[in-house]
Coordinates of C-alpha atoms in Angstrom, one line a residue:
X1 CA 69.7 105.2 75.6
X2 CA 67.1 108.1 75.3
X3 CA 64.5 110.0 77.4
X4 CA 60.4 109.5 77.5
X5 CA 58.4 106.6 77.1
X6 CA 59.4 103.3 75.5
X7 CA 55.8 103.4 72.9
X8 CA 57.3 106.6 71.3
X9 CA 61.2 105.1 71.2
X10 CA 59.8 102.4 69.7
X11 CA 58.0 104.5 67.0
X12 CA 60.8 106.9 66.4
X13 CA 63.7 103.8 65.8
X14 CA 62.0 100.9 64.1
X15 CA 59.3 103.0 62.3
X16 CA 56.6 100.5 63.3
X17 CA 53.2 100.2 65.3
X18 CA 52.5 100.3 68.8
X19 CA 54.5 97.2 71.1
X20 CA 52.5 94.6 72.2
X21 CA 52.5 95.0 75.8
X22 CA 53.2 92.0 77.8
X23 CA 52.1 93.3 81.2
X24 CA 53.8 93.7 84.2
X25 CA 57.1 91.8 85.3
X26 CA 57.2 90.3 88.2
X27 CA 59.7 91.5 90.7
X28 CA 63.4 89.8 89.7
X29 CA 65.3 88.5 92.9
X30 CA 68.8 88.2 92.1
X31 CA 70.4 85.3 92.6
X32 CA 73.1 84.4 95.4
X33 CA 74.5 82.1 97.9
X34 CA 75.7 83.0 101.3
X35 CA 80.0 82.3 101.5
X36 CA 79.9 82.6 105.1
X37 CA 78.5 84.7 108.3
X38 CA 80.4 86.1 110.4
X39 CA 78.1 87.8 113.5
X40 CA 76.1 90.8 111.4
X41 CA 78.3 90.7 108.4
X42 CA 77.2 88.4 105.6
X43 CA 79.5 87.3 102.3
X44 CA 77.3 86.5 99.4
X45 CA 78.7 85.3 95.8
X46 CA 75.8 86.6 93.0
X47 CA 75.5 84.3 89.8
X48 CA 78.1 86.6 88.0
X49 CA 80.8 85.9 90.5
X50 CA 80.7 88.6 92.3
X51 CA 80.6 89.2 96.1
X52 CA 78.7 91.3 98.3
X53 CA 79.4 92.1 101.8
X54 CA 76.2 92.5 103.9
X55 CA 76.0 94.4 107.6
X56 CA 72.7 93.6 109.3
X57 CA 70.7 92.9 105.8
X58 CA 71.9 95.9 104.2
X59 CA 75.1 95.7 101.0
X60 CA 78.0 97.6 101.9
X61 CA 80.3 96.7 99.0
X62 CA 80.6 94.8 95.9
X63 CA 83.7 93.1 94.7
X64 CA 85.1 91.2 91.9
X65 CA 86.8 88.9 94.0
X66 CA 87.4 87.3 97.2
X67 CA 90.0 84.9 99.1
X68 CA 87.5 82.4 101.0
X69 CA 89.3 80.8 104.1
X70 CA 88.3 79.2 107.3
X71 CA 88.1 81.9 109.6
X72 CA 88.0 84.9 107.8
X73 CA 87.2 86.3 104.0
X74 CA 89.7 88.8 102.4
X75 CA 88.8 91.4 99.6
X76 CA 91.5 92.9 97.5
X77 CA 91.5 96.5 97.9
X78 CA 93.8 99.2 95.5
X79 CA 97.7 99.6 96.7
X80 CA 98.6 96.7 98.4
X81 CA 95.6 96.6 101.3
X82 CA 93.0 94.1 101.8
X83 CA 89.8 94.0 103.5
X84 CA 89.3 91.5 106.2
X85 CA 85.9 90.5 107.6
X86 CA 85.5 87.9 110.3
X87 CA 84.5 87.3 113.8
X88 CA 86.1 90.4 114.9
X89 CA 84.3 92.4 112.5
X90 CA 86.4 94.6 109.3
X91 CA 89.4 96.2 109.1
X92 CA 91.6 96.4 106.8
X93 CA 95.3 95.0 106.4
X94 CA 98.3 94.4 104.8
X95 CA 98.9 92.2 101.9
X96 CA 102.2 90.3 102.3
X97 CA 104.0 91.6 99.9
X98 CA 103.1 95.5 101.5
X99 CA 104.1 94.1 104.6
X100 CA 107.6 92.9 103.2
X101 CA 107.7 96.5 101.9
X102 CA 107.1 97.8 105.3
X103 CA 109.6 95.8 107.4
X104 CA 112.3 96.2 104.4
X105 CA 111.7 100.5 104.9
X106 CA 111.8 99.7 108.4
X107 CA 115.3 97.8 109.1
X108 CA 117.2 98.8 105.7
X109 CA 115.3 102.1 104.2
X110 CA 113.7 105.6 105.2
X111 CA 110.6 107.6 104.4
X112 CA 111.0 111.0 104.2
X113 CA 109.5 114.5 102.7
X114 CA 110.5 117.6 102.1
X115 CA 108.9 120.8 101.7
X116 CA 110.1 124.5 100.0
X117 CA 108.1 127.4 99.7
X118 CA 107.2 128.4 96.1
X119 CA 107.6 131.5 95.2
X120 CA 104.1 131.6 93.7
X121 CA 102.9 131.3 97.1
X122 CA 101.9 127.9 98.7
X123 CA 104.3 124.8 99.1
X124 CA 105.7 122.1 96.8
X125 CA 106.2 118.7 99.1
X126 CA 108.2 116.0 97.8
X127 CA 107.7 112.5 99.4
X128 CA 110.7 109.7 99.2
X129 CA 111.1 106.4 100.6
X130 CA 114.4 105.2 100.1
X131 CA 115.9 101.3 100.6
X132 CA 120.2 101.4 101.1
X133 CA 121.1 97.5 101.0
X134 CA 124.6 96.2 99.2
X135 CA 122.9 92.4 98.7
X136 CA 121.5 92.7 95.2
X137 CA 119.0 90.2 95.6
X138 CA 117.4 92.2 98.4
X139 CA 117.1 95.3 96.1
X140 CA 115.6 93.4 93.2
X141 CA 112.7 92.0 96.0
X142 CA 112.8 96.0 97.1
X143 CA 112.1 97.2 93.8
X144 CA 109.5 94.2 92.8
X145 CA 107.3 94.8 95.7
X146 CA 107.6 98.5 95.5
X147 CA 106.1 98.2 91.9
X148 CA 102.9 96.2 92.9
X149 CA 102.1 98.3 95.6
X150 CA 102.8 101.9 95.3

């Protein structure tokens, strides 16, 4: 926008006399509603749709949105993770379709890396997770919930 004060910006771009001054502005408190409380962590949703999470007073995080249920509020989070808060406190978990992932690398798959030396000096690492299933419906889940979350 620019640098110094807003009389000389004001000068400079509109080629005019001095502002009228208006005075001071009076302090602007934003404007919320509380989602839910759970022991010291507060949800609040701002008037742009937005929510803050709150611990003891203080905003920990912003987020565009939120999953509002009973007993607990969930935040999305990047790669297939959500952040719960309730009673218990924070932590973050699985989304379902991560978790189907997970149990799908579990029973029918593997995860596995591989490292070489380079001759350059250091080491290249290569990282694989693998799914081995002959029911082609299974591999087109695989390879949907693979796209969404990695």
């Amino acid at each position: 926008m620019g640098g110094g004060s807003a009389v000389r910006q004001h000068q400079r771009r509109f080629l005019q006399g001095e502002p009228e001054e208006t005075g001071r502005k009076d302090e602007c408190v934003e404007a919320y509603w509380t989602v839910k409380t759970f022991g010291e962590y507060e949800v609040r949703e701002t008037k742009d749709s937005e929510y803050e999470l709150f611990k003891e007073g203080i905003a920990i995080g912003t987020f565009s949105e939120a999953h509002v249920e009973e007993e607990r509020v969930l935040f999305p989070l990047s790669r297939g993770m959500l952040l719960e808060v309730s009673e218990g406190g924070v932590r973050e978990i699985a989304t379902p379709e991560k978790a189907i992932l997970m149990g799908m690398i579990a029973s029918d798959g593997s995860n596995t890396f591989r490292r070489e030396k380079r001759s350059e000096g250091g080491y290249r690492t290569e990282y694989s997770i693998r799914f081995y299933s002959e029911n082609k419906e299974l591999i087109r889940i695989f390879d949907e919930v693979s796209e969404k979350n990695i």
